mmCIF file of C-alpha atoms in Angstrom:
data_model
loop_
_atom_site.group_PDB
_atom_site.id
_atom_site.type_symbol
_atom_site.label_atom_id
_atom_site.label_comp_id
_atom_site.label_asym_id
_atom_site.label_seq_id
_atom_site.Cartn_x
_atom_site.Cartn_y
_atom_site.Cartn_z
ATOM 1 C CA MET A 1 0.000 0.000 0.000
ATOM 2 C CA LYS A 2 2.911 2.340 0.714
ATOM 3 C CA PHE A 3 4.138 2.092 -2.874
ATOM 4 C CA PHE A 4 0.614 2.591 -4.194
ATOM 5 C CA ILE A 5 0.316 5.842 -2.221
ATOM 6 C CA LEU A 6 3.753 6.996 -3.403
ATOM 7 C CA ILE A 7 2.971 6.279 -7.048
ATOM 8 C CA LEU A 8 -0.383 8.040 -6.776
ATOM 9 C CA SER A 9 1.290 11.028 -5.152
ATOM 10 C CA LEU A 10 3.690 11.333 -8.056
ATOM 11 C CA LEU A 11 1.132 10.764 -10.801
ATOM 12 C CA LEU A 12 -1.854 12.685 -9.408
ATOM 13 C CA PRO A 13 -0.775 16.160 -10.630
ATOM 14 C CA PHE A 14 -0.135 14.885 -14.156
ATOM 15 C CA THR A 15 -3.409 12.968 -14.202
ATOM 16 C CA LEU A 16 -5.343 16.016 -13.048
ATOM 17 C CA ALA A 17 -3.629 18.204 -15.647
ATOM 18 C CA TYR A 18 -4.521 15.693 -18.373
ATOM 19 C CA LEU A 19 -8.143 15.447 -17.226
ATOM 20 C CA ILE A 20 -8.529 19.206 -17.021
ATOM 21 C CA LYS A 21 -7.023 19.839 -20.442
ATOM 22 C CA VAL A 22 -8.341 16.944 -22.533
ATOM 23 C CA THR A 23 -11.669 16.044 -20.966
ATOM 24 C CA GLN A 24 -12.282 19.524 -19.525
ATOM 25 C CA ILE A 25 -13.598 18.436 -16.139
ATOM 26 C CA SER A 26 -14.906 21.143 -13.875
ATOM 27 C CA ILE A 27 -13.022 22.647 -10.967
ATOM 28 C CA PHE A 28 -15.599 21.084 -8.624
ATOM 29 C CA VAL A 29 -14.715 17.573 -9.793
ATOM 30 C CA THR A 30 -11.018 18.396 -9.427
ATOM 31 C CA PHE A 31 -11.533 19.442 -5.815
ATOM 32 C CA ILE A 32 -13.462 16.246 -5.111
ATOM 33 C CA ILE A 33 -10.590 14.151 -6.515
ATOM 34 C CA ILE A 34 -8.063 16.046 -4.391
ATOM 35 C CA ILE A 35 -10.174 15.671 -1.240
ATOM 36 C CA LEU A 36 -10.665 11.933 -1.821
ATOM 37 C CA PHE A 37 -6.942 11.461 -2.328
ATOM 38 C CA THR A 38 -6.222 13.401 0.856
ATOM 39 C CA ILE A 39 -8.656 11.211 2.790
ATOM 40 C CA LEU A 40 -6.937 8.107 1.385
ATOM 41 C CA VAL A 41 -3.504 9.318 2.492
ATOM 42 C CA VAL A 42 -4.681 10.396 5.950
ATOM 43 C CA SER A 43 -6.464 7.098 6.564
ATOM 44 C CA TYR A 44 -3.344 5.209 5.474
ATOM 45 C CA LEU A 45 -1.189 7.246 7.863
ATOM 46 C CA ASN A 46 -3.606 6.685 10.742
ATOM 47 C CA LYS A 47 -3.863 2.928 10.175
ATOM 48 C CA ASN A 48 -0.137 2.308 9.806
ATOM 49 C CA ASN A 49 0.949 4.418 12.733
ATOM 50 C CA LYS A 50 2.924 2.155 15.079
ATOM 51 C CA TYR A 51 4.546 4.799 17.248
ATOM 52 C CA ALA A 52 1.954 7.630 17.153
ATOM 53 C CA GLN A 53 4.156 9.921 15.084
ATOM 54 C CA PHE A 54 1.192 11.156 13.074
ATOM 55 C CA SER A 55 -1.926 12.331 14.788
ATOM 56 C CA LEU A 56 -4.715 13.886 12.775
ATOM 57 C CA LYS A 57 -5.976 15.757 15.835
ATOM 58 C CA SER A 58 -2.592 17.357 16.516
ATOM 59 C CA PHE A 59 -2.168 18.093 12.809
ATOM 60 C CA LEU A 60 -5.506 19.892 12.547
ATOM 61 C CA PHE A 61 -5.539 21.644 15.912
ATOM 62 C CA LYS A 62 -1.759 22.182 16.369
ATOM 63 C CA THR A 63 -1.752 20.999 19.956
ATOM 64 C CA LYS A 64 1.461 20.720 21.942
ATOM 65 C CA LYS A 65 2.870 17.245 22.444
ATOM 66 C CA LYS A 66 3.053 16.056 26.025
ATOM 67 C CA ASN A 67 6.155 14.115 27.032
#
């Protein structure tokens, strides 16, 4: 799954550029694709977090880490 996410991260901008230029998708559809990809990456990071290095709550709310 890690390699799938990495490949998608590298190819997503080119795919979006192709879809916007050739098929002329709307900006709304582009935002939906970006949001879905972001949800995929965040869910992958939350599931495969062995040592709690990534926390969505601390990322969104910028809380201080307690030692």
